[in-house]
Each structure stands twice: as structure tokens, then as C-alpha cells.
Coordinates of C-alpha atoms in Angstrom, one line a residue:
Chain S
M1 CA 28.9 -28.2 -70.6
K2 CA 30.6 -31.4 -71.7
E3 CA 30.9 -32.2 -75.6
P4 CA 28.5 -35.5 -76.2
E5 CA 31.2 -37.2 -78.3
K6 CA 33.8 -36.9 -75.6
A7 CA 31.2 -37.6 -72.7
P8 CA 32.4 -40.1 -70.4
P9 CA 29.9 -43.8 -70.8
A10 CA 27.7 -42.3 -67.8
W11 CA 27.1 -38.6 -67.7
L12 CA 26.4 -38.0 -64.1
E13 CA 24.9 -34.3 -63.5
T14 CA 25.6 -32.9 -60.2
I15 CA 22.5 -30.2 -59.3
R16 CA 22.5 -27.4 -56.8
L17 CA 18.8 -27.1 -56.0
E18 CA 17.6 -23.9 -54.2
H19 CA 16.7 -23.9 -50.8
V20 CA 18.7 -27.3 -50.0
P21 CA 21.5 -27.4 -47.3
E22 CA 25.0 -27.8 -48.3
T23 CA 24.9 -31.1 -46.8
H24 CA 23.0 -32.5 -49.5
S25 CA 24.4 -33.2 -53.0
V26 CA 22.2 -34.1 -55.9
H27 CA 23.4 -36.4 -58.5
V28 CA 21.5 -37.7 -61.8
A29 CA 21.8 -39.6 -65.0
V30 CA 19.7 -40.7 -67.7
F31 CA 20.2 -44.2 -69.3
K32 CA 18.5 -45.3 -72.5
D33 CA 17.5 -48.6 -73.8
I34 CA 19.0 -50.3 -70.4
E35 CA 19.8 -54.1 -71.0
N36 CA 19.7 -55.2 -67.5
A37 CA 16.7 -53.7 -65.9
E38 CA 16.0 -56.9 -64.2
F39 CA 19.4 -57.3 -62.5
L40 CA 18.9 -53.6 -61.0
H41 CA 15.5 -54.2 -59.8
Q42 CA 16.7 -57.3 -58.1
Q43 CA 19.2 -55.4 -56.2
L44 CA 16.5 -53.1 -55.0
L45 CA 14.3 -55.9 -53.8
G46 CA 17.1 -57.7 -52.5
R47 CA 18.3 -54.4 -50.7
N48 CA 22.0 -54.4 -51.9
A49 CA 23.4 -51.3 -50.0
D50 CA 25.6 -50.6 -53.0
F51 CA 22.5 -49.9 -54.8
E52 CA 21.0 -47.2 -52.8
Y53 CA 19.7 -45.2 -55.7
A54 CA 16.2 -43.8 -57.0
F55 CA 15.7 -45.9 -60.3
I56 CA 13.0 -43.9 -62.0
D57 CA 11.0 -45.4 -64.9
A58 CA 11.4 -42.3 -67.5
S59 CA 8.0 -43.7 -69.1
S60 CA 6.3 -41.9 -65.9
V61 CA 8.0 -38.8 -66.3
V62 CA 7.3 -35.7 -68.1
S63 CA 10.2 -32.7 -67.4
R64 CA 13.3 -32.4 -65.7
L65 CA 11.2 -29.9 -63.2
Q66 CA 9.0 -33.1 -62.2
V67 CA 12.0 -35.1 -61.3
L68 CA 13.8 -32.1 -59.4
S69 CA 10.4 -31.5 -57.6
A70 CA 10.5 -35.1 -56.3
I71 CA 14.1 -34.8 -55.3
F72 CA 13.2 -31.4 -53.3
K73 CA 10.4 -33.2 -51.8
S74 CA 12.3 -35.9 -50.3
I75 CA 15.0 -33.9 -48.9
T76 CA 12.4 -31.5 -47.2
V77 CA 10.9 -34.6 -45.9
Q78 CA 14.4 -36.3 -44.7
L79 CA 15.2 -32.9 -42.9
N80 CA 11.7 -32.9 -41.1
G81 CA 12.5 -36.4 -40.0
A82 CA 9.3 -37.5 -41.6
M83 CA 10.3 -39.9 -44.1
K84 CA 7.1 -42.7 -44.9
T85 CA 9.8 -45.2 -46.9
P86 CA 13.1 -46.6 -45.9
N87 CA 15.4 -44.2 -47.4
I88 CA 15.8 -40.8 -49.3
H89 CA 16.1 -42.6 -52.6
S90 CA 12.9 -44.8 -52.1
E91 CA 11.2 -41.2 -50.9
I92 CA 12.0 -39.7 -54.3
V93 CA 10.2 -42.4 -56.2
S94 CA 7.3 -42.3 -54.1
S95 CA 7.3 -38.2 -54.1
L96 CA 6.6 -38.8 -57.5
S97 CA 3.0 -40.2 -56.9
P98 CA -0.1 -37.8 -56.5
T99 CA -1.4 -40.9 -53.8
K100 CA -0.1 -42.2 -50.3
N101 CA 0.0 -46.0 -51.7
I102 CA 3.6 -46.5 -51.5
S103 CA 3.8 -50.0 -52.9
E104 CA 2.0 -48.7 -56.0
A105 CA 4.4 -45.5 -56.2
Y106 CA 7.3 -48.2 -56.6
R107 CA 5.5 -50.0 -59.4
R108 CA 4.4 -47.0 -61.0
Y109 CA 7.4 -44.7 -61.0
G110 CA 10.2 -47.1 -60.1
I111 CA 12.3 -49.2 -62.1
T112 CA 10.4 -52.5 -63.4
P113 CA 12.1 -55.4 -64.8
T114 CA 10.9 -54.6 -68.4
S115 CA 11.9 -50.7 -67.8
K116 CA 13.5 -49.6 -71.1
N117 CA 14.5 -45.8 -69.9
I118 CA 15.5 -44.8 -66.7
I119 CA 16.2 -41.7 -64.4
V120 CA 18.9 -42.5 -61.7
V121 CA 19.3 -39.9 -58.8
R122 CA 21.7 -40.3 -56.0
V123 CA 21.7 -37.8 -52.9
L124 CA 24.8 -37.6 -50.9
I125 CA 24.5 -36.8 -47.3
S126 CA 27.8 -35.3 -45.7
P127 CA 29.7 -36.7 -44.2
S128 CA 29.6 -39.6 -46.8
T129 CA 32.3 -42.0 -47.8
L130 CA 31.3 -41.7 -51.5
T131 CA 32.1 -39.0 -54.0
A132 CA 30.4 -38.1 -57.2
E133 CA 32.9 -39.8 -59.0
D134 CA 32.6 -42.9 -56.9
V135 CA 28.9 -42.8 -57.9
E136 CA 29.6 -42.6 -61.7
K137 CA 31.9 -45.3 -62.0
H138 CA 29.7 -47.5 -60.0
L139 CA 26.7 -46.8 -62.4
V140 CA 29.1 -47.1 -65.3
D141 CA 29.9 -50.6 -64.2
N142 CA 26.5 -51.6 -63.2
V143 CA 24.2 -49.8 -65.6
Q144 CA 24.1 -51.2 -69.2
G145 CA 22.4 -48.5 -71.4
V146 CA 23.2 -45.2 -73.3
S147 CA 23.7 -42.2 -71.2
R148 CA 21.6 -39.3 -71.8
P149 CA 21.2 -35.8 -70.1
L150 CA 18.4 -35.0 -68.0
D151 CA 16.8 -32.4 -70.1
D152 CA 13.1 -31.8 -71.3
K153 CA 13.8 -32.8 -74.9
T154 CA 15.5 -36.2 -73.8
L155 CA 12.7 -36.9 -71.3
S156 CA 9.6 -35.8 -73.5
G157 CA 11.0 -38.7 -76.0
F158 CA 10.6 -41.3 -73.4
T159 CA 7.1 -40.1 -71.9
D160 CA 4.2 -42.8 -71.8
W161 CA 1.5 -40.2 -71.8
S162 CA -1.2 -42.9 -71.4
K163 CA 0.4 -43.7 -68.0
I164 CA 0.8 -39.7 -67.3
R165 CA -2.8 -39.1 -67.6
K166 CA -4.2 -42.1 -65.8
Y167 CA -1.7 -41.8 -62.7
Y168 CA -2.1 -37.9 -62.2
K169 CA -5.9 -38.5 -63.4
L170 CA -5.6 -36.4 -66.2
N171 CA -8.2 -37.6 -68.6
G172 CA -10.8 -34.9 -68.0
V173 CA -8.7 -31.9 -69.1
G174 CA -10.1 -31.0 -72.1
W175 CA -9.0 -27.4 -72.1
V176 CA -5.5 -28.3 -72.1
D177 CA -5.9 -30.7 -75.1
A178 CA -7.5 -28.1 -76.8
L179 CA -4.4 -25.9 -76.5
K180 CA -2.8 -25.3 -80.2
D181 CA 0.6 -24.5 -79.0
V182 CA 2.6 -27.6 -78.2
G183 CA 5.2 -25.6 -75.8
V184 CA 2.3 -24.0 -73.8
K185 CA 0.5 -27.5 -73.8
S186 CA 3.3 -29.4 -72.3
K187 CA 4.1 -26.6 -69.9
E188 CA 0.6 -26.8 -68.5
M189 CA 0.4 -30.4 -68.2
E190 CA 3.8 -30.4 -66.3
M191 CA 1.7 -27.8 -64.0
L192 CA -1.0 -30.2 -63.2
V193 CA 1.5 -32.9 -62.6
L194 CA 3.4 -30.9 -60.1
G195 CA 0.1 -30.0 -58.5
G196 CA -1.0 -33.7 -58.2
M197 CA 2.5 -34.5 -56.6
S198 CA 2.5 -31.7 -54.0
L199 CA -0.9 -32.8 -52.6
R200 CA 0.1 -36.5 -52.6
G201 CA -3.2 -37.6 -51.4
L202 CA -3.4 -35.2 -48.9
Chain T
M1 CA 2.1 -6.1 -54.5
T2 CA 3.7 -3.4 -52.5
D3 CA 7.1 -2.4 -53.2
D4 CA 8.5 -3.1 -49.4
T5 CA 12.0 -3.2 -49.2
E6 CA 12.3 -2.8 -45.7
P7 CA 15.0 -5.3 -43.9
Q8 CA 14.0 -8.7 -42.8
Q9 CA 12.3 -8.1 -39.3
F10 CA 10.8 -11.6 -39.1
P11 CA 12.4 -14.9 -38.6
L12 CA 12.2 -16.9 -42.0
P13 CA 10.8 -20.3 -42.2
A14 CA 13.3 -22.8 -42.0
I15 CA 13.0 -23.9 -45.7
L16 CA 14.2 -20.5 -46.8
T17 CA 17.1 -20.4 -44.3
Y18 CA 19.1 -22.7 -46.5
P19 CA 21.3 -21.3 -49.7
S20 CA 19.6 -19.9 -52.5
S21 CA 20.9 -17.7 -55.7
K22 CA 18.9 -14.9 -54.4
T23 CA 17.7 -13.7 -51.0
P24 CA 13.9 -14.3 -50.1
E25 CA 12.3 -11.2 -50.4
L26 CA 9.1 -10.2 -48.2
I27 CA 6.6 -9.1 -50.3
T28 CA 3.3 -9.0 -48.0
Q29 CA 2.4 -9.2 -44.3
G30 CA -0.9 -10.1 -43.4
A31 CA -2.6 -11.1 -40.3
E32 CA -2.3 -15.0 -41.0
G33 CA 0.8 -15.3 -43.0
R34 CA 3.6 -13.6 -44.9
L35 CA 4.3 -14.0 -48.5
Y36 CA 7.9 -14.2 -50.1
K37 CA 9.3 -13.8 -53.5
T38 CA 11.7 -16.4 -53.8
T39 CA 12.9 -19.3 -56.4
Y40 CA 11.7 -22.9 -56.4
L41 CA 14.2 -25.5 -57.5
L42 CA 16.2 -23.5 -59.9
P43 CA 17.4 -19.8 -59.8
S44 CA 15.2 -19.5 -63.1
V45 CA 11.8 -20.5 -61.7
P46 CA 10.2 -17.7 -59.6
C47 CA 7.9 -18.9 -56.6
A48 CA 5.6 -17.0 -54.1
L49 CA 6.3 -18.8 -50.9
K50 CA 3.0 -18.2 -48.7
Y51 CA 4.0 -19.2 -45.0
R52 CA 1.8 -19.1 -41.9
P53 CA 4.1 -18.8 -38.7
P54 CA 3.2 -20.3 -35.7
K55 CA 0.7 -18.1 -33.6
P56 CA 2.4 -17.9 -30.0
W57 CA -1.3 -16.9 -28.6
R58 CA -2.9 -20.2 -29.5
H59 CA -2.9 -23.5 -27.9
P60 CA 0.0 -25.4 -29.8
V61 CA -2.0 -28.4 -30.8
L62 CA -4.8 -26.2 -31.9
D63 CA -2.3 -23.9 -34.0
A64 CA -0.6 -27.0 -35.6
R65 CA -4.0 -28.3 -36.7
L66 CA -5.5 -24.9 -37.9
T67 CA -2.6 -24.1 -39.9
R68 CA -2.2 -27.4 -41.8
H69 CA -5.7 -27.3 -42.5
R70 CA -5.8 -23.8 -43.9
I71 CA -2.6 -24.5 -46.3
L72 CA -4.0 -27.8 -47.4
S73 CA -7.2 -26.2 -48.2
E74 CA -5.8 -23.5 -49.9
A75 CA -3.7 -25.9 -52.1
R76 CA -6.4 -28.3 -52.7
V77 CA -8.6 -25.1 -54.0
L78 CA -5.9 -24.1 -56.4
V79 CA -5.1 -27.5 -57.6
K80 CA -8.5 -28.1 -58.6
C81 CA -9.1 -24.6 -60.4
R82 CA -5.8 -25.1 -62.3
R83 CA -7.3 -28.9 -63.4
E84 CA -10.7 -27.1 -64.6
G85 CA -8.6 -24.4 -66.4
V86 CA -9.5 -21.6 -64.2
A87 CA -6.4 -19.1 -64.2
V88 CA -4.6 -19.5 -60.8
P89 CA -1.0 -19.9 -59.9
A90 CA 0.2 -23.5 -60.1
V91 CA 0.9 -25.3 -56.8
Y92 CA 4.8 -26.2 -56.8
A93 CA 5.0 -27.9 -53.3
V94 CA 3.3 -27.9 -49.8
D95 CA 4.6 -28.5 -46.3
E96 CA 1.6 -28.3 -44.2
A97 CA 3.7 -29.0 -40.9
A98 CA 6.1 -26.3 -41.5
G99 CA 3.3 -24.1 -42.6
W100 CA 4.2 -23.3 -46.2
L101 CA 3.0 -23.3 -49.7
A102 CA 5.0 -22.7 -52.6
L103 CA 3.0 -21.3 -55.7
E104 CA 4.1 -20.2 -59.1
W105 CA 5.0 -16.5 -59.3
V106 CA 2.5 -14.4 -61.1
A107 CA 4.1 -12.1 -63.4
G108 CA 2.4 -8.4 -63.8
A109 CA 0.6 -5.6 -61.6
P110 CA -2.7 -6.2 -59.5
V111 CA -6.0 -5.2 -61.4
R112 CA -6.3 -2.4 -58.6
V113 CA -3.0 -0.9 -59.5
G114 CA -3.9 -0.9 -63.3
V115 CA -7.4 0.5 -62.5
N116 CA -6.3 3.2 -60.6
E117 CA -3.3 4.3 -62.8
W118 CA -5.8 4.4 -65.7
L119 CA -8.2 6.5 -63.7
R120 CA -5.7 9.0 -62.5
R121 CA -4.9 9.4 -66.1
R122 CA -8.4 9.9 -67.3
R123 CA -8.7 12.5 -64.5
D124 CA -5.7 14.3 -65.8
S125 CA -6.7 14.4 -69.3
E126 CA -10.4 15.8 -68.4
R127 CA -8.7 18.4 -66.2
A128 CA -6.5 19.4 -69.2
A129 CA -9.4 19.6 -71.1
G130 CA -10.8 22.2 -68.7
R131 CA -13.6 20.0 -67.1
G132 CA -13.4 18.9 -63.2
G133 CA -12.2 15.4 -63.5
D134 CA -14.2 13.7 -61.2
A135 CA -16.6 12.3 -63.9
V136 CA -18.5 9.0 -63.4
V137 CA -17.1 6.7 -65.8
T138 CA -20.2 5.4 -67.8
G139 CA -18.3 3.3 -70.3
D140 CA -19.9 5.6 -73.1
A141 CA -16.5 7.3 -73.8
P142 CA -14.7 6.2 -76.5
G143 CA -11.9 5.9 -74.2
D144 CA -13.5 3.7 -71.8
A145 CA -13.5 0.6 -74.1
D146 CA -10.5 -0.7 -72.2
L147 CA -11.9 -0.6 -69.0
V148 CA -15.2 -2.2 -69.9
A149 CA -12.9 -5.0 -71.5
L150 CA -11.2 -5.4 -68.3
M151 CA -14.3 -5.9 -66.3
R152 CA -15.9 -8.4 -68.6
R153 CA -12.4 -10.3 -68.4
I154 CA -12.8 -10.1 -64.8
A155 CA -16.4 -11.5 -64.6
G156 CA -15.5 -14.3 -67.0
A157 CA -12.8 -15.3 -64.6
L158 CA -15.0 -15.4 -61.9
G159 CA -18.0 -16.8 -63.7
R160 CA -15.2 -20.0 -64.7
M161 CA -14.2 -20.1 -60.6
H162 CA -17.7 -20.4 -59.8
K163 CA -19.0 -23.0 -62.4
V164 CA -16.1 -25.4 -60.9
G165 CA -17.5 -25.2 -57.6
I166 CA -15.0 -22.8 -55.9
V167 CA -15.6 -19.9 -54.2
H168 CA -13.1 -17.1 -53.3
G169 CA -13.9 -15.4 -50.4
D170 CA -12.0 -12.5 -50.5
L171 CA -12.3 -10.8 -54.0
T172 CA -10.8 -7.3 -54.1
T173 CA -8.9 -5.9 -56.9
S174 CA -5.7 -6.8 -55.3
N175 CA -6.5 -10.2 -55.6
M176 CA -6.5 -10.4 -59.3
M177 CA -3.3 -9.9 -61.3
L178 CA -3.3 -8.7 -65.0
R179 CA -0.8 -11.1 -66.5
P180 CA 1.0 -9.7 -69.7
W181 CA -0.2 -12.0 -72.5
G182 CA 1.9 -15.0 -72.7
E183 CA 3.2 -16.4 -76.2
G184 CA 1.4 -19.0 -77.7
R185 CA -1.6 -18.2 -75.5
E186 CA -4.8 -17.6 -77.2
R187 CA -6.6 -14.1 -75.9
P188 CA -10.5 -14.1 -75.4
A189 CA -12.1 -12.4 -78.2
N190 CA -12.9 -9.4 -76.0
G191 CA -9.4 -9.4 -74.6
H192 CA -8.9 -6.3 -77.0
A193 CA -10.9 -3.2 -76.6
G194 CA -8.9 -1.0 -78.9
G195 CA -9.1 1.7 -76.1
Q196 CA -6.4 4.3 -75.5
G197 CA -4.1 1.6 -76.3
D198 CA -1.8 2.5 -73.6
G199 CA -2.0 -1.3 -72.2
L200 CA -2.5 -0.5 -68.7
L201 CA -5.5 -3.0 -68.5
E202 CA -4.2 -5.3 -70.7
G203 CA -3.4 -8.9 -69.6
E204 CA -4.7 -12.2 -68.7
I205 CA -7.0 -11.9 -65.3
V206 CA -5.0 -14.5 -62.7
L207 CA -7.0 -14.9 -59.5
I208 CA -4.9 -15.0 -56.6
D209 CA -4.7 -15.5 -52.6
F210 CA -7.1 -18.5 -52.0
G211 CA -6.6 -18.2 -48.3
L212 CA -10.2 -17.5 -47.7
A213 CA -11.5 -19.9 -50.4
G214 CA -13.6 -23.0 -50.3
Q215 CA -15.5 -25.7 -52.3
S216 CA -18.9 -24.8 -52.7
T217 CA -21.9 -24.5 -55.1
S218 CA -24.1 -22.8 -53.1
D219 CA -25.4 -19.7 -55.1
E220 CA -25.4 -17.8 -51.7
D221 CA -21.8 -18.2 -51.3
R222 CA -21.1 -17.0 -54.8
A223 CA -23.5 -14.0 -54.7
V224 CA -21.6 -12.9 -51.6
D225 CA -18.1 -13.2 -53.3
L226 CA -20.0 -11.2 -56.0
Y227 CA -21.1 -8.3 -53.6
V228 CA -17.5 -8.5 -51.6
L229 CA -15.9 -7.4 -55.1
E230 CA -18.4 -5.0 -55.8
R231 CA -18.2 -3.5 -52.5
A232 CA -14.3 -3.6 -52.8
F233 CA -14.3 -1.9 -55.9
A234 CA -16.8 0.8 -55.0
S235 CA -14.5 2.0 -52.3
T236 CA -11.3 1.3 -54.3
H237 CA -12.1 2.9 -57.5
P238 CA -15.7 4.8 -56.7
R239 CA -15.9 6.6 -59.8
A240 CA -16.1 3.5 -61.7
E241 CA -18.4 1.8 -59.4
A242 CA -21.9 1.8 -61.3
L243 CA -20.3 0.8 -64.7
F244 CA -18.8 -2.2 -62.9
S245 CA -22.0 -3.4 -61.4
T246 CA -23.8 -3.5 -65.1
V247 CA -20.6 -4.9 -67.0
L248 CA -20.2 -7.3 -64.2
E249 CA -23.3 -8.8 -64.2
S250 CA -24.0 -9.1 -68.3
A251 CA -20.5 -10.6 -68.6
Y252 CA -20.9 -12.8 -66.0
R253 CA -24.3 -14.2 -67.3
E254 CA -22.1 -15.1 -70.6
A255 CA -19.3 -17.0 -68.7
F256 CA -21.7 -19.0 -66.1
K257 CA -24.9 -20.8 -66.8
Q258 CA -26.5 -20.6 -63.2
A259 CA -25.5 -16.6 -63.0
P260 CA -29.4 -15.6 -63.3
I261 CA -30.0 -17.4 -59.9
V262 CA -27.1 -15.9 -58.3
L263 CA -27.9 -12.5 -59.5
K264 CA -31.1 -12.8 -58.4
K265 CA -29.4 -13.6 -54.6
L266 CA -26.9 -10.6 -55.2
E267 CA -29.9 -8.5 -55.5
E268 CA -30.9 -9.8 -52.0
V269 CA -27.4 -9.5 -50.5
R270 CA -27.2 -6.1 -51.7
M271 CA -30.4 -5.0 -49.8
R272 CA -29.1 -6.6 -46.4
G273 CA -25.4 -6.7 -46.7
R274 CA -22.8 -9.6 -46.8
K275 CA -23.7 -11.3 -43.6
R276 CA -27.0 -13.8 -43.9
S277 CA -29.9 -12.9 -41.6
M278 CA -30.6 -14.7 -38.4
L279 CA -34.0 -14.1 -38.3
G280 CA -36.6 -16.2 -40.1

């Protein structure tokens, strides 16, 4: 673990996921209070190849496991040759959705011109000309925001629960709302979100 | 779960051939599929991976369709139960084309193991007291409170499952886990019975293996569910059979408003067996 005060401007975490081939390396970063969401959104719309990232709006996310789950799903889909979107990064954004509607998934889970806090994911597939250092440098140069770690404590501060309840159809779960223990309650919500993502309109 | 440590003799599904912190462990091998204990995303998240391999004796197109259908049906039922607050494993991931389903790993032992051990100890103590040891468990002995409480929790779990429109299709005491009471989770009022206190029958009932489950609100289907469990219970734990039926009925009534109609059906099913008569 790096000390927060000595951390570089961008904190890119490299994650080894279980049951993912060595060829795929996963790199994630979180940025708080970003100032150039519109610019980043434009790069995606313009299909700028230098900006092939999954830019996720953190308000639609409840936990680290949810993000990792979307990444894992996209990698398995890519390995199966069954991607429904242009690349593995757009696949990550659409994997967060419990429905099949891709443009809706981009709107709900992807960066928008008004996004405040974002999660950035880059999957490098070898042989790749890029390294984690290249990715980190590119993010430092292009994302104007405060780097934060991808952990549940940070993410829960960004979550917009009214969105989560609407997107994952969790308005009728009174028994979860009635749970007294906050930790148990958020774990239960996370499990319901993962369940919704796993079915994805199937 | 059986403790089968025999070497891997079946080809793993592709997903389990990629690197992980621990070698996937084959837990059970059934007619339709295999269950592995492995991890999901992180080494700290244990998971149950249910894999339905291709059946070489079936036409490939039909086989793919059946596998897809069964995986999806099980996943849907589990997600529905979970959403409605019925204790079942959470669904982590589904790959219906590859034929696998990744589920939350449920800690604890199957109810069957706890009940058998409990009955064995009871018999031993009866024999030690100079009696035969094959006495029928009536529920009246002070030591029986734990078993009665367990049966009440089972009936409650079934009532809640039926209430949300799910029938299990294969209820046995092997398809229910006794999960140690978690921190921060509330125990039901009847969770503690103050019996022998050996903890064998303690824990939250978690229903598992929804491979034959379906969405149904038919009282006939519900009655058959209860009947199948009753028969399974009788053959696995014969000395507790009679007690089981009485306790099941009263606790099921408390958990599920429509129980009286289902229990009436259950009478019919007991008379004729699980299969529906084709006459009349």
C-alpha cells in the first residue's frame, strides 16, 4: 500500500482477478470531483482510440465487488467472442446494467458531461504496446480530478441510492430496508445488484 | 456436502482452467452437473460453481438449448428468492452458453448431517442409560427442543419460499444448509430453543440446489414439495418422521397464509403418492 500523502497524482491499481487468463491485466483508478467530464465524454463519442477506457459514473456503483464483477463478465464475454458492444471497455459499462439496452446502459453507468466522480478501468490484453505506467501517465495528463482508491468506503460516499434502486429495481425490498445493521444491509444490497447484473435481461 | 478429495477426473469448464489462488475443488458430481468450490473475483470470496457439461448422447443443438434453459431458470429463481428475502445463495455470475452458474458459497453443514449426528448422540445417551436407543422422537423430551426448533425454521423457510411463488422440486435435508448465525443478523424468535445446547442444530436455514425449481403458485405443486421432503425425511431420519410431519404443518401454517389449502392437498398427495393421477 502506498502512503496517501506520497501517492502520485493518479493512483492506478492493478488487480489480479481470479479465473482470468494471464494475457489480461486489469487497471483501475477512481477520480473525485472531476472538472473535465465533458471533455472525457467527448473523447468517447468521437471514438478517440487514445481514450479506450471504461469511464464509469460512480453514482451508479455501490461497491468494489460490483465493478470487478462487471470487468470479469466483460473479460469472459470477450474470451467467448460474444461481445455485444465495440470493445471490452464499452462492454464493462454495459455489464453493469441489468437490462439488454446498450444505449441506456451507457447513459446510466457511463460518464456523462455532468459526472462528478468516476471510476476508470483499462484492460490491457497482451501483446499490448502499452504498460500500466503509460496508462497512469495518460490518465494523469487527461483527467482533472482528485485520485481516490477503489474501495467500498470511498465508493459508498459516491453512491446515489435513488438511482441504484431505480436501475436495479430495488424499490420493493422492504425486508432489506428493515435490516438494522448497516453493514449487513449494504452487503445484501450489493448481492441484489450482482444478481441483477448476472441476469442482464435474460 | 461429501468430503470427496479424489483427484480431478473430469475436464474442468474452461473458466476454471484460468489461474486462481486455489485449485477448484470438485464437491459433488450429479447426474446433470458438477459442483466446484472455487473463488469469485478475489481469493477472499469463496464461490460455488455449478457446471452442466455438454451431454454427448444428446443432439448438440438440443443439448445447448436445454443447458441454457436450465442454467437460466435456476439463476432466475435464485435471484427472485433473494430479492424477496428467502435465504438462498446469491447469484454472482451466469454463463449460460458455457453452462455454468457462479453462486455465493454457503458456510455450514447440510441439515442432514446435523440431524443425523443429533440422532446418533441421542441414541448413544439412551443406550448409556440402559434403554434400547431406537425410541421414536416425540418432541416431548426436554432434549428434543432443538430438533423441534430446527423443524420450525425449515417449515418457515418453505412457507416463505412458497409465498413468493417458487417451488423447489427436490427438497431433501441435503438441500438445506445450516448456516452459522451471522453477525448483525437477527435470529428468529424461535431460533433458540435452549435444548442440549450442543449447537448441532443451530443456524439459519438456507435452501440450496434449485436445479429442479420453478415458478409456480399452484397448491398442488406446493403440496408435492412438502410431500417430497416428508418422504425424504422419513427415509433419512426415520425415528423423527412423525414429529416432522406435525411440526412442519403447524409452523408452515404460521409462515404462509395459504397453508391450510396446501396442507389439505398434502393429505391427497399422501394418499396417492407424488404423481398426479391420470384418471378422471
